[in-house]
Amino acid sequence: MATDACSIDSKTTSKDPELVSKSSRPEGTIVYVNGIPIGGREIVIMAGPCAVESEEQLNQTARSVRAGGASILRGGAFKPRTSPYSFQGLGKEGLEMLQRAREITGMAVVSEVMDTRQVETVASYADMLQIGSRNMQNFPLLKEAGLTSKPILLKRGMMATIDEYLHAAEYLLSQGNTQVVLCERGIRTFESSTRFTLDLNAIPVLKQRTHLPVIVDPSHGTGIRSLVPTMAKASIAAGADGLLMEVHYRPEEALCDGSQSLFPEEFGLMMEDLKKIAMAVGRSIHVL
Ligand code: PEP
Ligand code: MN
């Protein structure tokens, strides 16, 4: 095989870790979250607040995103905050609220796990475990989560290369959990106009190199509400299998990431556009 360092293809087969490598499953993997297929023809929308704050906040937001066409409800109960003095999440109480929101709306639920000691608890409430950007290379956490039978949403580290990202995913698969979805959520660059730089290149690069589904988080990827719909559309056009987005029933009152959270009405309008983009690339949005 050629060893041309400029070619992505030449980098592919020899160096990518075995279990995540595209060559090990060229047909691609479909990950099922409570029966919702991610990685097939349908695009799956995950939406909800950054953090679970109260029963009312969660349920109202959940109802509106479900009405707009989301099928998986997001919401952090354990929050990785830059400052130890910021709202850290409601913990188990938040997980109980997510469980009730699932019963009310029929949506599946994804929530973050930050620590090996939380894995069992989060796994007993959520339908999908989220491993956040800051923990992408928390190897003990990856090993512990990889031992569960829950699907895992592994977000890209904000300073991780694609190689490092694929190796992190390999940790999960090497423990026996093959139900892994990757999520591009923006990387650190010199650019300061946006919170992060959403690396849309990562979508086709990952699609070429791994069989795992790839979704995009344009909320953290931009950090700016008004940019989210545009980058959501771009992500679908570039081949993403789904989107993860922050929506809050009252973003101005949010305890976390309000400025990048969509108003419910904006979410609904954006979804109309996303349906058209999906159709243009031969796909459709999954509906519950
Ligand atoms: C989140 O999705 O709630 C989150 C904290 O994102 P990230 O880990 O990508 O910063
Ligand atoms: Mn957030």
Coordinates of C-alpha atoms and ligand atoms in Angstrom, one line a residue:
M1 CA 0.0 0.0 0.0
A2 CA 1.2 3.5 -0.8
T3 CA 2.3 5.6 2.2
D4 CA 1.5 9.0 0.8
A5 CA 1.2 11.1 3.9
C6 CA -1.2 13.6 2.1
S7 CA -3.9 11.0 1.4
I8 CA -6.6 10.2 3.9
D9 CA -7.1 6.9 2.3
S10 CA -3.5 5.9 2.8
K11 CA -3.8 6.8 6.5
T12 CA -7.0 4.8 6.8
T13 CA -6.4 1.1 6.8
S14 CA -3.0 0.6 8.3
K15 CA -3.2 2.8 11.4
D16 CA -6.8 2.9 12.5
P17 CA -7.6 0.8 15.5
E18 CA -9.1 -2.6 14.5
L19 CA -12.5 -2.6 16.0
V20 CA -13.6 0.9 15.0
S21 CA -11.9 0.7 11.6
K22 CA -14.2 0.9 8.6
S23 CA -12.6 -2.1 7.1
S24 CA -13.9 -4.3 10.0
R25 CA -17.5 -3.5 9.1
P26 CA -17.7 -1.8 5.7
E27 CA -21.5 -2.0 5.7
G28 CA -21.6 0.4 8.7
T29 CA -23.1 0.0 12.2
I30 CA -26.6 0.9 13.2
V31 CA -26.9 1.8 16.9
Y32 CA -30.3 1.3 18.5
V33 CA -31.4 3.6 21.3
N34 CA -34.6 2.2 22.7
G35 CA -35.3 1.0 19.2
I36 CA -34.4 4.3 17.4
P37 CA -31.9 3.5 14.7
I38 CA -28.9 5.8 14.4
G39 CA -26.6 5.3 11.4
G40 CA -29.2 4.1 8.8
R41 CA -31.1 6.1 6.2
E42 CA -32.9 8.2 8.8
I43 CA -31.4 11.1 10.7
V44 CA -32.0 11.2 14.4
I45 CA -32.5 14.4 16.3
M46 CA -31.5 14.7 19.9
A47 CA -32.6 17.8 21.7
G48 CA -33.3 19.3 25.1
P49 CA -31.7 21.5 27.7
C50 CA -28.1 21.6 28.5
A51 CA -28.9 20.7 32.1
V52 CA -32.0 19.3 33.8
E53 CA -33.1 22.1 36.1
S54 CA -36.6 21.3 37.2
E55 CA -39.6 19.2 36.3
E56 CA -41.3 22.1 34.6
Q57 CA -38.3 23.1 32.6
L58 CA -37.6 19.6 31.4
N59 CA -41.1 18.6 30.6
Q60 CA -42.0 21.8 28.8
T61 CA -38.9 21.7 26.8
A62 CA -39.3 18.0 26.1
R63 CA -42.8 18.4 24.8
S64 CA -41.8 21.2 22.4
V65 CA -38.8 19.3 20.9
R66 CA -40.8 16.2 20.5
A67 CA -43.5 18.2 18.7
G68 CA -40.8 19.7 16.5
G69 CA -39.5 16.2 15.5
A70 CA -36.8 15.2 18.0
S71 CA -36.9 11.6 19.1
I72 CA -34.2 11.6 21.8
L73 CA -34.3 13.9 24.8
R74 CA -31.0 15.3 26.0
G75 CA -30.3 16.7 29.5
G76 CA -27.4 16.7 31.8
A77 CA -27.9 15.6 35.4
F78 CA -24.2 15.6 36.1
K79 CA -22.6 18.7 34.6
P80 CA -19.0 19.2 33.8
R81 CA -18.6 22.9 34.6
T82 CA -15.5 25.1 34.2
S83 CA -16.1 26.7 37.6
P84 CA -16.7 24.6 40.7
Y85 CA -19.1 27.4 41.8
S86 CA -21.4 27.0 38.8
F87 CA -24.5 24.8 38.8
Q88 CA -23.3 21.2 38.9
G89 CA -26.5 19.5 37.9
L90 CA -29.3 17.8 40.0
G91 CA -27.6 14.4 40.0
K92 CA -29.9 11.5 40.7
E93 CA -32.9 13.8 41.1
G94 CA -32.3 15.0 37.5
L95 CA -32.1 11.4 36.3
E96 CA -35.5 10.7 37.9
M97 CA -36.9 13.7 36.1
L98 CA -35.5 12.4 32.8
Q99 CA -37.2 9.1 33.4
R100 CA -40.5 10.8 34.0
A101 CA -40.1 12.9 30.9
R102 CA -39.5 9.8 28.9
E103 CA -42.8 8.3 30.3
I104 CA -44.6 11.5 29.4
T105 CA -43.2 12.0 25.9
G106 CA -42.2 8.5 24.7
M107 CA -38.8 9.9 23.8
A108 CA -35.6 8.0 24.6
V109 CA -33.2 9.8 27.0
V110 CA -29.4 10.5 26.8
S111 CA -27.5 11.9 29.8
E112 CA -23.9 12.4 30.6
V113 CA -21.7 10.3 32.9
M114 CA -18.6 11.9 34.2
D115 CA -17.2 9.4 36.6
T116 CA -16.8 5.7 36.8
R117 CA -18.8 5.8 40.1
Q118 CA -21.8 7.2 38.2
V119 CA -21.9 4.7 35.4
E120 CA -24.2 2.2 37.1
T121 CA -26.6 4.9 38.2
V122 CA -26.8 6.8 34.9
A123 CA -27.1 3.5 33.1
S124 CA -30.1 2.5 35.2
Y125 CA -32.0 5.6 34.2
A126 CA -30.8 6.7 30.7
D127 CA -31.3 4.9 27.4
M128 CA -27.9 6.2 26.2
L129 CA -24.8 7.2 28.1
Q130 CA -23.1 10.4 27.0
I131 CA -19.3 10.8 27.5
G132 CA -18.4 14.4 27.2
S133 CA -15.7 16.2 25.5
R134 CA -13.7 16.7 28.6
N135 CA -13.7 13.0 29.4
M136 CA -13.0 11.6 25.9
Q137 CA -9.7 10.4 27.2
N138 CA -10.8 9.4 30.7
F139 CA -9.7 5.8 30.1
P140 CA -11.1 4.3 33.3
L141 CA -14.5 5.8 32.4
L142 CA -14.3 4.5 28.9
K143 CA -13.5 1.0 30.2
E144 CA -16.4 1.1 32.7
A145 CA -18.9 2.4 30.2
G146 CA -17.7 -0.1 27.6
L147 CA -18.7 -2.9 30.0
T148 CA -22.3 -1.8 30.0
S149 CA -24.9 -2.8 27.4
K150 CA -26.2 0.8 27.0
P151 CA -25.5 2.7 23.7
I152 CA -22.8 5.3 24.2
L153 CA -22.6 8.8 22.7
L154 CA -18.9 9.6 22.7
K155 CA -18.2 13.3 22.1
R156 CA -15.0 14.4 20.5
G157 CA -12.5 16.0 22.9
M158 CA -12.2 19.7 22.1
M159 CA -8.5 19.2 21.6
A160 CA -8.4 15.7 20.3
T161 CA -7.3 14.7 16.8
I162 CA -9.3 12.2 14.9
D163 CA -6.7 9.6 15.6
E164 CA -7.1 10.1 19.3
Y165 CA -10.9 10.1 19.0
L166 CA -10.9 6.8 17.1
H167 CA -8.6 5.3 19.8
A168 CA -11.0 6.5 22.5
A169 CA -13.9 4.8 20.7
E170 CA -11.8 1.7 20.4
Y171 CA -11.6 1.6 24.2
L172 CA -15.4 1.2 24.3
L173 CA -15.5 -1.4 21.7
S174 CA -12.6 -3.3 23.2
Q175 CA -14.7 -3.8 26.3
G176 CA -17.5 -5.4 24.3
N177 CA -19.8 -2.5 23.7
T178 CA -20.3 -2.0 20.0
Q179 CA -23.2 0.4 20.3
V180 CA -21.2 3.6 20.0
V181 CA -22.1 6.9 18.3
L182 CA -19.5 9.6 17.6
C183 CA -20.3 13.3 18.0
E184 CA -18.3 16.2 16.5
R185 CA -18.9 19.1 18.9
G186 CA -16.3 21.7 17.8
I187 CA -12.6 22.0 18.5
R188 CA -10.3 24.7 19.9
T189 CA -8.6 26.8 17.3
F190 CA -7.2 30.4 17.2
E191 CA -10.7 31.6 16.2
S192 CA -12.5 33.5 19.0
S193 CA -15.6 34.6 17.1
T194 CA -17.3 31.4 18.1
R195 CA -17.1 29.3 21.2
F196 CA -15.4 26.5 19.3
T197 CA -14.7 25.8 15.7
L198 CA -17.2 23.2 14.4
D199 CA -15.0 20.8 12.4
L200 CA -17.3 19.7 9.6
N201 CA -14.4 18.0 8.0
A202 CA -14.7 15.4 10.8
I203 CA -17.9 14.1 9.3
P204 CA -16.6 12.8 6.0
V205 CA -13.3 11.9 7.5
L206 CA -14.9 9.8 10.2
K207 CA -17.3 8.3 7.7
Q208 CA -14.4 7.1 5.6
R209 CA -12.5 5.7 8.5
T210 CA -15.0 4.1 10.8
H211 CA -18.2 2.2 10.6
L212 CA -19.7 4.0 13.6
P213 CA -22.5 6.5 13.2
V214 CA -21.5 10.2 13.3
I215 CA -23.6 13.0 14.7
V216 CA -22.9 16.7 15.2
D217 CA -23.6 19.1 18.1
P218 CA -23.9 22.6 16.5
S219 CA -24.8 24.1 19.9
H220 CA -21.5 23.7 21.6
G221 CA -19.8 23.8 18.1
T222 CA -20.8 27.5 17.8
G223 CA -21.8 28.6 21.2
I224 CA -24.1 31.1 19.6
R225 CA -27.9 30.5 19.2
S226 CA -28.2 32.3 15.9
L227 CA -25.6 30.1 14.2
V228 CA -27.0 26.8 15.3
P229 CA -29.7 26.3 12.5
T230 CA -27.2 27.1 9.7
M231 CA -24.6 24.6 11.1
A232 CA -27.2 22.0 11.7
K233 CA -28.2 22.2 8.0
A234 CA -24.6 22.1 7.0
S235 CA -24.0 19.0 9.1
I236 CA -26.8 17.1 7.5
A237 CA -25.7 18.2 4.0
A238 CA -22.2 16.9 4.9
G239 CA -23.5 13.4 5.9
A240 CA -24.2 13.5 9.6
D241 CA -26.4 10.7 10.9
G242 CA -28.0 12.9 13.5
L243 CA -27.8 16.1 15.6
L244 CA -27.5 16.9 19.2
M245 CA -28.9 20.4 20.1
E246 CA -29.7 22.4 23.1
V247 CA -33.2 23.8 23.4
H248 CA -34.6 25.5 26.5
Y249 CA -38.2 26.7 27.1
R250 CA -36.7 29.9 28.5
P251 CA -33.1 30.3 27.4
E252 CA -32.6 33.6 29.1
E253 CA -33.2 31.8 32.5
A254 CA -31.1 28.8 31.8
L255 CA -28.6 27.8 34.4
C256 CA -26.2 26.5 31.8
D257 CA -25.5 27.4 28.1
G258 CA -28.5 29.6 27.6
S259 CA -26.9 31.7 24.9
Q260 CA -26.5 28.7 22.7
S261 CA -29.9 27.2 23.4
L262 CA -32.6 27.6 20.9
F263 CA -36.1 28.8 21.7
P264 CA -38.7 26.1 21.1
E265 CA -40.2 28.1 18.2
E266 CA -36.8 28.5 16.5
F267 CA -36.2 24.7 16.9
G268 CA -39.5 24.0 15.2
L269 CA -38.7 26.3 12.3
M270 CA -35.3 24.9 11.9
M271 CA -36.7 21.4 11.8
E272 CA -38.7 22.3 8.7
D273 CA -35.5 23.3 6.9
L274 CA -33.7 20.2 8.1
K275 CA -36.4 18.0 6.6
K276 CA -35.7 19.6 3.2
I277 CA -32.0 19.2 3.5
A278 CA -32.4 15.6 4.5
M279 CA -34.6 14.9 1.5
A280 CA -32.0 16.6 -0.8
V281 CA -29.4 14.1 0.4
G282 CA -31.7 11.1 0.1
R283 CA -32.5 10.8 3.8
S284 CA -35.3 11.6 6.2
I285 CA -35.7 12.7 9.8
H286 CA -36.7 9.8 12.1
V287 CA -40.1 10.4 13.7
L288 CA -41.4 8.8 16.8
Ligands
PEP1 C1 -23.1 18.6 26.8 O1 -23.5 18.1 25.7 O2 -23.9 18.7 27.7 C2 -21.7 19.0 27.0 C3 -21.3 19.3 28.2 O3 -21.0 19.0 25.8 P1 -19.4 18.8 25.6 O4 -19.0 17.6 26.5 O5 -19.3 18.6 24.2 O6 -18.8 20.1 26.1
MN2 MN -24.2 22.6 27.2

